[in-house]
Amino acid sequence: MRINKRFTLLAATAALMITTTVHAAPVYINILTGGTSGVYYPIGVGLSQIYSSGIKDSKASVQATKASVENLNLLQAGRGELAFALGDSVADAKNGVEDAGFKAPLTKLRAIAGAYPNYIQIVASQESGIKTLADLKGKTVSVGAAKSGTELNARAIFKAAGLTYSDMKVQYLPFAESVDLIKNRQLDATLQSSGLGMAAIRDLASTMALNYVSIPTDVVAKIGNPAYLSAQIPANTYDGQTDAVPTVAITNILVTREDVPDEVAYQMTKLLFDNLNRLGTSHSAAKDISLKNAAKNLPIALHPGAERYYKEVGAL
């Protein structure tokens, strides 16, 4: 009888040890986004919810950041698994362009997908009198955080338009703070690089009359970078914006690290495209994500896990 009890106890202990041994370790997915008033953040929250329910044992989190440049440097340092970044910033990261915020080439970056486009949106208080790029001279203008993706866009566009920062009073401020200062008459205009319908500009447009500054096609051509494409902000995107506004569009890219496991990268890619309708409810900009072009014209290599998905669905 004692032998049987001892055998039973040993068997139970062994079973417990086996159960403990095979229990899967959590899959951590930290999603690097941008400011909470931009577009990256709500879409990142939507993705975290999709991944938490769709990837077994996953623990998805969302981190608000200064966006593209910071996100790519954090990825390289192993402090995130997925990041939003502008296409031109990704190319600069790959090449180690120091003026763009990259002290050396970032060799660990891999693409998950080309996503929706960012639109350069230059808005000014109507009372500032700013209607064109040339009108920015002598005015107080916010261009985003220093060496952020938005600020790099501002540099390129102003240079193509024959302007320099010395022509205006430049402030390096995030979206929400820029809007607050325009409301308080402490800032004349802000340049924002984001998806359409961004919360900060919607908020500003609902409280005061604005002018929306065009970026003509000839200025876009002078930028000389294929990542910058002529586009339009459709009429009525914001309150009081009754006409379409010519501007620049730059594709956003979802980026990961080379050492993220292939299966995790595969699942992140698959779940993204399996849930586009759901993701579109997090922000309307996500509705522009398309499988057709997601794996094309990327400045960095695809992660093998993402590549496997695109081959499965015939997108490569």
XYZ file of C-alpha atoms in Angstrom:
316
model
C 0.000 0.000 0.000
C 2.827 2.387 0.901
C 4.547 1.509 -2.401
C 1.388 2.405 -4.367
C 1.040 5.702 -2.534
C 4.689 6.497 -3.118
C 4.347 5.626 -6.817
C 1.269 7.813 -7.096
C 3.074 10.720 -5.423
C 6.097 10.356 -7.720
C 3.874 10.178 -10.790
C 1.993 13.303 -9.744
C 5.259 15.152 -9.109
C 6.609 14.106 -12.514
C 3.430 15.224 -14.220
C 3.658 18.611 -12.503
C 7.280 18.989 -13.581
C 6.387 18.150 -17.191
C 3.509 20.636 -17.165
C 5.764 23.345 -15.803
C 8.499 22.547 -18.308
C 6.344 22.726 -21.444
C 4.413 25.860 -20.435
C 5.065 28.403 -23.204
C 6.963 31.574 -22.396
C 5.031 34.808 -23.048
C 5.449 36.400 -26.482
C 6.158 40.075 -25.807
C 5.203 42.509 -28.588
C 5.999 46.116 -27.773
C 4.541 48.406 -30.461
C 6.372 51.719 -30.901
C 4.052 54.454 -32.146
C 4.118 58.248 -31.784
C 2.369 60.943 -29.781
C -1.077 60.106 -28.425
C -2.694 62.876 -30.501
C -1.313 61.535 -33.780
C -2.348 58.575 -35.938
C 0.348 56.007 -35.131
C -0.854 55.669 -31.548
C -4.536 54.699 -32.065
C -3.617 52.296 -34.861
C -0.941 50.813 -32.592
C -3.570 50.313 -29.890
C -5.790 48.562 -32.451
C -2.936 46.257 -33.460
C -2.118 45.450 -29.837
C -5.691 44.289 -29.285
C -5.604 42.153 -32.436
C -2.283 40.563 -31.487
C -3.290 39.950 -27.873
C -6.302 37.925 -28.967
C -4.744 36.344 -32.061
C -1.237 35.282 -31.009
C -1.119 32.582 -28.358
C 0.534 33.567 -25.066
C 1.213 37.064 -26.390
C 1.519 40.171 -24.261
C 1.159 43.176 -26.566
C 1.835 46.709 -25.335
C 1.854 50.156 -26.922
C 4.527 52.782 -26.310
C 4.026 56.470 -27.123
C 7.228 57.944 -28.587
C 8.560 60.812 -30.700
C 7.765 58.577 -33.711
C 9.902 57.515 -36.696
C 13.514 58.266 -35.759
C 13.192 57.310 -32.097
C 11.221 54.186 -33.035
C 13.894 52.924 -35.417
C 16.699 53.529 -32.928
C 14.695 51.722 -30.223
C 14.145 48.752 -32.539
C 17.851 48.536 -33.296
C 18.492 48.494 -29.526
C 16.054 45.600 -29.073
C 13.487 47.691 -27.187
C 10.502 46.945 -29.378
C 9.133 44.313 -31.741
C 7.090 46.476 -34.128
C 7.343 50.151 -35.027
C 5.706 52.740 -37.233
C 8.087 54.867 -39.317
C 8.090 57.070 -42.390
C 9.636 55.551 -45.505
C 12.286 58.250 -45.905
C 13.343 57.824 -42.267
C 13.661 54.061 -42.781
C 15.932 54.652 -45.794
C 18.034 57.122 -43.783
C 18.273 54.611 -40.911
C 19.495 51.896 -43.255
C 22.176 54.231 -44.626
C 23.156 55.730 -41.277
C 22.430 59.368 -42.183
C 23.685 61.238 -39.123
C 21.842 64.488 -39.894
C 18.615 62.452 -39.867
C 19.299 61.119 -36.364
C 21.198 57.896 -37.095
C 24.805 57.776 -35.908
C 25.493 54.563 -37.827
C 23.588 52.282 -40.221
C 20.810 50.384 -38.436
C 21.422 46.855 -39.688
C 18.781 44.951 -37.710
C 15.688 46.540 -39.262
C 13.317 44.378 -41.303
C 9.995 45.299 -42.924
C 6.601 43.869 -42.062
C 4.518 45.967 -44.454
C 4.166 49.205 -46.320
C 1.141 50.812 -44.662
C -0.939 53.937 -45.248
C 0.548 57.241 -46.492
C 1.379 60.199 -44.281
C 0.261 63.549 -45.643
C 2.168 66.735 -44.960
C -0.423 69.063 -43.458
C 0.530 72.703 -42.978
C -2.148 74.664 -41.148
C -2.101 78.268 -40.001
C -4.483 80.458 -38.074
C -6.490 82.547 -40.521
C -5.536 85.717 -38.661
C -1.824 85.013 -39.309
C -2.363 85.787 -42.992
C -0.383 82.708 -44.059
C -1.772 81.267 -47.297
C 1.333 80.015 -49.150
C 4.735 78.564 -48.303
C 6.329 81.951 -49.027
C 4.036 83.523 -46.408
C 5.794 81.505 -43.694
C 8.711 83.946 -43.799
C 8.961 85.865 -40.551
C 6.277 83.741 -38.884
C 6.442 81.404 -35.898
C 6.215 77.843 -37.214
C 6.274 74.465 -35.479
C 8.026 71.641 -37.356
C 7.766 68.710 -34.923
C 10.350 67.382 -32.486
C 13.966 67.954 -33.543
C 15.189 65.231 -35.927
C 11.812 63.494 -35.872
C 10.376 62.130 -39.105
C 8.098 65.175 -39.312
C 10.984 67.596 -38.859
C 13.027 65.839 -41.546
C 10.029 66.227 -43.876
C 9.862 69.932 -43.024
C 13.526 70.457 -43.873
C 13.168 68.760 -47.255
C 10.001 70.654 -48.215
C 11.222 74.081 -47.136
C 14.513 73.583 -48.977
C 12.638 72.646 -52.166
C 10.508 75.793 -51.752
C 13.600 77.996 -51.389
C 13.126 78.520 -47.654
C 15.413 77.929 -44.675
C 14.731 77.792 -40.969
C 16.424 81.192 -40.629
C 13.570 82.672 -42.697
C 11.092 81.922 -39.904
C 10.905 81.488 -36.147
C 11.054 77.716 -35.822
C 9.668 75.812 -32.842
C 10.360 72.081 -32.335
C 7.069 70.961 -30.849
C 4.832 67.860 -30.945
C 1.359 67.913 -32.509
C -0.817 68.581 -29.447
C 1.399 71.328 -28.018
C 1.538 73.064 -31.408
C -2.254 73.128 -31.572
C -2.539 74.557 -28.050
C -0.099 77.357 -28.888
C -1.980 78.283 -32.079
C -5.192 78.447 -30.043
C -3.440 80.804 -27.608
C -2.057 83.005 -30.451
C 1.526 82.044 -29.550
C 2.212 80.167 -32.807
C 1.237 81.063 -36.374
C 1.451 77.720 -38.146
C 2.346 74.066 -37.751
C 3.614 71.437 -40.180
C 2.390 67.973 -39.326
C 3.219 64.692 -41.041
C 0.402 62.264 -40.350
C -2.540 60.315 -41.677
C -5.592 62.248 -42.767
C -8.146 63.293 -40.180
C -5.642 63.507 -37.343
C -7.117 64.407 -33.954
C -4.918 67.453 -33.269
C -5.914 69.276 -36.485
C -9.576 68.234 -36.111
C -9.530 69.757 -32.651
C -7.942 72.987 -33.898
C -10.304 73.284 -36.885
C -13.318 72.934 -34.588
C -12.255 75.918 -32.487
C -10.915 78.516 -34.964
C -10.713 79.466 -38.645
C -7.665 77.986 -40.406
C -5.777 78.319 -43.666
C -4.440 75.122 -45.257
C -1.130 75.745 -47.047
C -0.581 74.024 -50.404
C 2.638 72.278 -51.438
C 2.614 72.579 -55.261
C 3.726 69.724 -57.514
C 6.775 71.673 -58.741
C 8.016 71.947 -55.135
C 7.492 68.201 -54.638
C 9.542 67.505 -57.777
C 12.422 69.651 -56.460
C 12.695 67.531 -53.301
C 14.323 64.882 -55.505
C 13.389 61.914 -53.311
C 11.153 59.128 -54.693
C 9.656 58.657 -51.210
C 7.890 62.025 -51.606
C 4.825 61.861 -53.854
C 2.376 64.556 -54.946
C -1.017 64.068 -53.308
C -4.074 65.939 -52.090
C -5.848 66.393 -48.796
C -9.455 65.800 -49.933
C -11.970 68.599 -49.445
C -13.847 68.524 -46.139
C -11.258 66.384 -44.365
C -11.408 69.075 -41.653
C -14.022 71.633 -40.605
C -13.914 74.670 -42.889
C -11.592 73.026 -45.425
C -13.908 73.251 -48.441
C -11.257 72.747 -51.160
C -8.765 69.952 -51.812
C -5.227 70.936 -50.794
C -2.203 69.897 -52.924
C 0.498 68.395 -50.724
C 3.072 65.616 -50.273
C 2.444 61.993 -49.279
C 5.064 59.632 -47.822
C 4.409 55.941 -47.195
C 4.554 54.669 -43.625
C 6.233 51.336 -42.989
C 5.666 48.823 -40.211
C 9.150 47.724 -39.160
C 10.454 44.919 -36.953
C 13.863 43.472 -35.975
C 15.738 40.643 -37.639
C 15.825 38.623 -34.384
C 12.055 38.593 -33.881
C 11.111 34.902 -34.407
C 9.865 34.063 -37.901
C 6.567 32.700 -36.596
C 5.858 35.870 -34.606
C 6.620 38.071 -37.623
C 4.419 35.823 -39.775
C 1.518 36.101 -37.323
C 1.928 39.887 -36.983
C 1.727 40.227 -40.770
C -1.137 37.768 -41.259
C -3.258 39.201 -38.449
C -2.713 42.734 -39.773
C -4.281 41.876 -43.137
C -6.877 39.481 -41.744
C -8.217 42.325 -39.588
C -8.049 45.425 -41.794
C -11.736 46.208 -41.314
C -11.371 46.003 -37.547
C -8.192 48.090 -37.637
C -9.987 50.756 -39.672
C -12.229 51.444 -36.690
C -9.187 52.513 -34.638
C -8.460 55.327 -37.125
C -9.702 56.040 -40.637
C -6.116 56.264 -41.967
C -5.775 52.483 -41.506
C -8.398 52.017 -44.236
C -5.678 52.949 -46.746
C -3.532 49.903 -45.858
C -3.575 47.561 -48.862
C -2.166 44.071 -49.341
C -1.610 44.790 -53.030
C 1.311 47.166 -52.429
C 2.390 46.214 -48.911
C 5.499 44.263 -49.972
C 6.586 46.531 -52.847
C 9.158 49.345 -53.113
C 10.387 48.989 -49.536
C 13.766 50.544 -48.580
C 14.732 47.579 -46.364
C 14.414 43.793 -46.663
C 11.283 41.991 -45.565
C 11.452 39.883 -42.424
C 11.427 36.187 -43.489
C 8.203 35.663 -41.527
C 6.471 38.481 -43.411
C 7.913 37.249 -46.710
C 6.427 33.806 -46.044
C 2.962 35.340 -45.613
C 3.159 37.409 -48.812
C 4.236 34.349 -50.813
C 1.353 32.336 -49.368
C -1.224 34.921 -50.495
C 0.401 35.657 -53.859
C 1.475 39.209 -52.982
C 5.115 38.418 -53.847
